[in-house]
Short mmCIF file of C-alpha atoms in Angstrom, two decimals:
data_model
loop_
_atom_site.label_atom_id
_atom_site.label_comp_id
_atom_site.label_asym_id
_atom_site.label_seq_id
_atom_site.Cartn_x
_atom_site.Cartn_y
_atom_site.Cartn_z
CA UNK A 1 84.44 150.82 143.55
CA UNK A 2 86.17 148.10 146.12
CA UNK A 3 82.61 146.03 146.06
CA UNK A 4 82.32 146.16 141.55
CA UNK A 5 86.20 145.14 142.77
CA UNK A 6 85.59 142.56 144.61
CA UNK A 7 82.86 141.17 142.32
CA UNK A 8 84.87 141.33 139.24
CA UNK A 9 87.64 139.09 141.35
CA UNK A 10 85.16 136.70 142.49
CA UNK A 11 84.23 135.93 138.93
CA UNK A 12 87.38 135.73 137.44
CA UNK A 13 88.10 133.44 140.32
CA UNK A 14 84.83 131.48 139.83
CA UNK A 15 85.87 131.20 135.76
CA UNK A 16 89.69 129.92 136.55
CA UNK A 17 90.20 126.28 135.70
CA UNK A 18 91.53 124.55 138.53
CA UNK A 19 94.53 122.48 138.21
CA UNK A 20 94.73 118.85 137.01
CA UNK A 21 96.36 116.49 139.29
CA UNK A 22 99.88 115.51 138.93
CA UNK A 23 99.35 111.93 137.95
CA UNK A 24 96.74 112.28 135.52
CA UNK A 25 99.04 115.12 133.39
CA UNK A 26 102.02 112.27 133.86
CA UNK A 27 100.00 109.52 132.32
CA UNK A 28 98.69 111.55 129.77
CA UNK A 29 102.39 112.66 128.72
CA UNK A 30 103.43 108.80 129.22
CA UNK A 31 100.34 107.68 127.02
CA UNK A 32 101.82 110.39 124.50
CA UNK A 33 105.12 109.99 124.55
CA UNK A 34 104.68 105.84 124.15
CA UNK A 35 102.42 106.52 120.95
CA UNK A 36 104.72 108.68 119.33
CA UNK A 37 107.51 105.76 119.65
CA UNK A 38 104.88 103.35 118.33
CA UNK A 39 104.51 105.22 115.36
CA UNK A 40 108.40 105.90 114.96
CA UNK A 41 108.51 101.59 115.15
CA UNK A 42 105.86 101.13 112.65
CA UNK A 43 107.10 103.18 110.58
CA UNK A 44 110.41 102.41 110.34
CA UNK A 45 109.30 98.34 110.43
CA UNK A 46 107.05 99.15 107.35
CA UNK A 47 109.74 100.77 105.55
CA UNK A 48 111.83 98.57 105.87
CA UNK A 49 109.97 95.24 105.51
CA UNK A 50 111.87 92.54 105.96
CA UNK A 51 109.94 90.62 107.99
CA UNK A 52 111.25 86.98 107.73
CA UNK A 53 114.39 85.30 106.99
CA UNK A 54 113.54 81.24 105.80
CA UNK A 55 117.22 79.62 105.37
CA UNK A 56 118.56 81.89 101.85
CA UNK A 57 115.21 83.72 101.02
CA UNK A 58 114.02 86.77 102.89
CA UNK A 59 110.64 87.80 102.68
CA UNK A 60 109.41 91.21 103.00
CA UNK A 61 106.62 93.69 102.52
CA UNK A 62 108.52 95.04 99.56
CA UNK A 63 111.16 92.78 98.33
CA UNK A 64 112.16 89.20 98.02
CA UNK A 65 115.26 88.03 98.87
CA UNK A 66 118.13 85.11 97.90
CA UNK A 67 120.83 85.71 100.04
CA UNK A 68 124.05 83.60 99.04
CA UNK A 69 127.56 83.16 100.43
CA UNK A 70 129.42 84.16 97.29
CA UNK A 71 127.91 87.36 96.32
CA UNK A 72 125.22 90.10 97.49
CA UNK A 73 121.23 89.41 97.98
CA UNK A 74 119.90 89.08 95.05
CA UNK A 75 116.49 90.61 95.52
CA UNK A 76 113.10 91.12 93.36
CA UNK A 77 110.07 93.38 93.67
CA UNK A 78 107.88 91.41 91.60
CA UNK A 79 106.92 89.23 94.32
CA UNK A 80 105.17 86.34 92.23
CA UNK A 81 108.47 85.27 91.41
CA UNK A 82 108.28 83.25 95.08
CA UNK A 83 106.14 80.60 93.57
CA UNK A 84 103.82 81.36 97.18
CA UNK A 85 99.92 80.93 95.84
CA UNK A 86 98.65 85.16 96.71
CA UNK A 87 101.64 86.31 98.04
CA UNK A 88 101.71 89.51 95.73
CA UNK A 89 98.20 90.55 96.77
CA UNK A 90 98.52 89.55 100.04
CA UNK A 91 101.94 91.79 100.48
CA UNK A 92 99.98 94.73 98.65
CA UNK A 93 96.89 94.29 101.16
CA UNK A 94 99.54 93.89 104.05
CA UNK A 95 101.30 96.84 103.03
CA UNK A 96 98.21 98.91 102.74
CA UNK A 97 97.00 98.70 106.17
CA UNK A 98 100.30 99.01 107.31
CA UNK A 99 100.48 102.06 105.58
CA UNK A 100 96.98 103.28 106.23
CA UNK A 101 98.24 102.11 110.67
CA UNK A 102 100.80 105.02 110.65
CA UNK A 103 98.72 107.28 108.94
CA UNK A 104 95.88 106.91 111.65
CA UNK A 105 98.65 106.85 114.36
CA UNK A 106 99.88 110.06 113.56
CA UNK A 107 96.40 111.44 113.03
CA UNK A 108 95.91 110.15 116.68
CA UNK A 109 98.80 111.27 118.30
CA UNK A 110 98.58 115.05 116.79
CA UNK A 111 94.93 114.94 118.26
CA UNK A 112 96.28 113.60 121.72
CA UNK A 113 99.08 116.67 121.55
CA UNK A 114 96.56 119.08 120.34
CA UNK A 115 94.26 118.07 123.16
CA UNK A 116 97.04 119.07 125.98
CA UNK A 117 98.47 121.79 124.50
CA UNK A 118 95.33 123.81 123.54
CA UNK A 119 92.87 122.55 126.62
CA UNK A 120 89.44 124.20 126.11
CA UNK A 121 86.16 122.56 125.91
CA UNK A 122 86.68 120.21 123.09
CA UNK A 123 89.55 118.78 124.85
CA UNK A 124 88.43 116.08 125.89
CA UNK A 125 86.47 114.85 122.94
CA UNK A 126 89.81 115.77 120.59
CA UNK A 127 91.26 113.38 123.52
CA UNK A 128 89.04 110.68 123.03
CA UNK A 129 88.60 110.62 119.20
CA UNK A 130 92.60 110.20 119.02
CA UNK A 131 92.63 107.49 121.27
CA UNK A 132 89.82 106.23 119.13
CA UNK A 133 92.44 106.68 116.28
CA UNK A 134 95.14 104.89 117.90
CA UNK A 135 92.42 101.89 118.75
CA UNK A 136 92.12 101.56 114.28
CA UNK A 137 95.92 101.65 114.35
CA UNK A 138 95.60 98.92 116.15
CA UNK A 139 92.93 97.09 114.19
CA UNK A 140 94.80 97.53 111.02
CA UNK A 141 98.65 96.81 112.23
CA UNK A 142 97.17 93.85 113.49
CA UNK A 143 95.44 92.72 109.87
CA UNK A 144 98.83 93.69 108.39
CA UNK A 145 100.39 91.24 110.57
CA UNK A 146 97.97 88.32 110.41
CA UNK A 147 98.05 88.83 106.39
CA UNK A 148 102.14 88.60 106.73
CA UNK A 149 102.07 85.53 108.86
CA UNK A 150 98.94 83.73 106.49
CA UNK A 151 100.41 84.12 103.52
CA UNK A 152 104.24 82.53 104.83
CA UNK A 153 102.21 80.09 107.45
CA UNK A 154 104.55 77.41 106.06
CA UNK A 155 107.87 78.94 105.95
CA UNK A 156 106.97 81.03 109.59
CA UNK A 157 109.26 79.81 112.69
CA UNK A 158 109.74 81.58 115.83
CA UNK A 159 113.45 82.32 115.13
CA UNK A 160 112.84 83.14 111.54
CA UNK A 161 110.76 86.60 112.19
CA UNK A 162 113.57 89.54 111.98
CA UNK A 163 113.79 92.44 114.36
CA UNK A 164 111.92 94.12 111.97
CA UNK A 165 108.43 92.34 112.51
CA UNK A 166 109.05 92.33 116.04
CA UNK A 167 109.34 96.21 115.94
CA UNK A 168 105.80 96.35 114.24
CA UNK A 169 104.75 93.72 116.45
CA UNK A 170 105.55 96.12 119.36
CA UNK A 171 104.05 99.15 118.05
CA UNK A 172 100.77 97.42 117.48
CA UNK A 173 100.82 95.88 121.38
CA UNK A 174 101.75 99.69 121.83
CA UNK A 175 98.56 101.33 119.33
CA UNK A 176 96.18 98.88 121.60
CA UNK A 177 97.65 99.73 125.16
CA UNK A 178 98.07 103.56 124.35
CA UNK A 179 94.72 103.36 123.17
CA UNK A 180 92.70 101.60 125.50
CA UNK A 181 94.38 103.47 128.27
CA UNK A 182 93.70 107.10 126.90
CA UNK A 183 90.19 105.97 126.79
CA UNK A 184 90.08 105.01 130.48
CA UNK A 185 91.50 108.20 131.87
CA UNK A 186 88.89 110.24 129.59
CA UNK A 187 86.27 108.24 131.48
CA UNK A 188 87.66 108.18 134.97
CA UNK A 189 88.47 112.03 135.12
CA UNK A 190 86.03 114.67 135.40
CA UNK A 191 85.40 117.12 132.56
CA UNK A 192 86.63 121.05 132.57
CA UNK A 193 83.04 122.10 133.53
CA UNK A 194 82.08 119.61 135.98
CA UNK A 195 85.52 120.87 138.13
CA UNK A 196 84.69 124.39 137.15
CA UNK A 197 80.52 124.21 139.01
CA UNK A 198 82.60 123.21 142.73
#
């Protein structure tokens, strides 16, 4: 009985995943935690829309604006009202891949959680296709953000662009570093079963 005993131990022992190191789990909760902040900046910057403030008029995803000093902002949705050659298109394609950003991020991110909370086998492909996710996030924040800045090339200054566009200007920079970074440490760390054979 002590040497079935001591078998049975030596295999459990033998099947036991060993321990990831400290700084990988830390820059796989930083990678985490710094998407899910991305996404909470996109999103709000796409709900709100407001993007950029030329003199009176503010232009935004979803609205235009006249803003005067004797009464409120006067503000339309039916964008071809600004006399700007596309912009109503343009806003709807901008909009869209904003949109379409988030939805990927989040996607991403639950795939990144899922990965770290449930750790078996397929954790490190559910790993890599969210960080795959976050990379489209990036790709189509990005487009958003060209199409905004295309359409108002004329009316664009530095000063102009409201805290707003600089929030979804962050949270693509984020989508890309979060990304490309969650792909690295997939490929620099040694799979479950290759740690499991030593």
């Amino acid at each position: 009985m002590t040497a079935i005993a001591v078998q049975v131990a030596q295999r459990l022992l033998s099947q036991r995943r060993p321990r990831r190191s400290f700084f990988e789990s830390f820059i796989r909760t930083l990678i985490i935690v710094c998407s899910a902040l991305a996404v909470v900046l996109s999103s709000i910057s796409i709900c709100d829309g407001y993007w950029l403030l030329d003199e009176d008029r503010l232009f935004g995803l979803w609205h235009f604006c006249t803003i005067t000093n004797q009464s409120k902002p006067h503000c339309l949705r039916d964008l071809s009202q600004t006399h700007v050659p596309g912009l109503a298109v343009g806003m709807g394609l901008a909009r869209s891949v904003g949109a379409m950003a988030v939805v990927a991020a989040i996607f991403g991110l639950e795939l990144l959680m899922v990965s770290q909370v449930c750790e078996n086998i397929y954790s490190r492909r559910k790993w890599a296709i969210g960080s795959c996710l976050l990379l489209v996030s990036f790709i189509l924040s990005s487009v958003g953000l060209l199409s905004f800045v295309i359409l108002l090339r004329n009316r664009v200054t530095l000063i102009g662009f409201t805290l707003m566009f600089w929030c979804e200007f962050t949270a693509s920079f984020l989508f890309f570093l979060n990304a490309v970074s969650g792909l690295h440490i997939n490929s620099i760390t040694q799979p479950w079963n290759q740690l499991g054979e030593f």
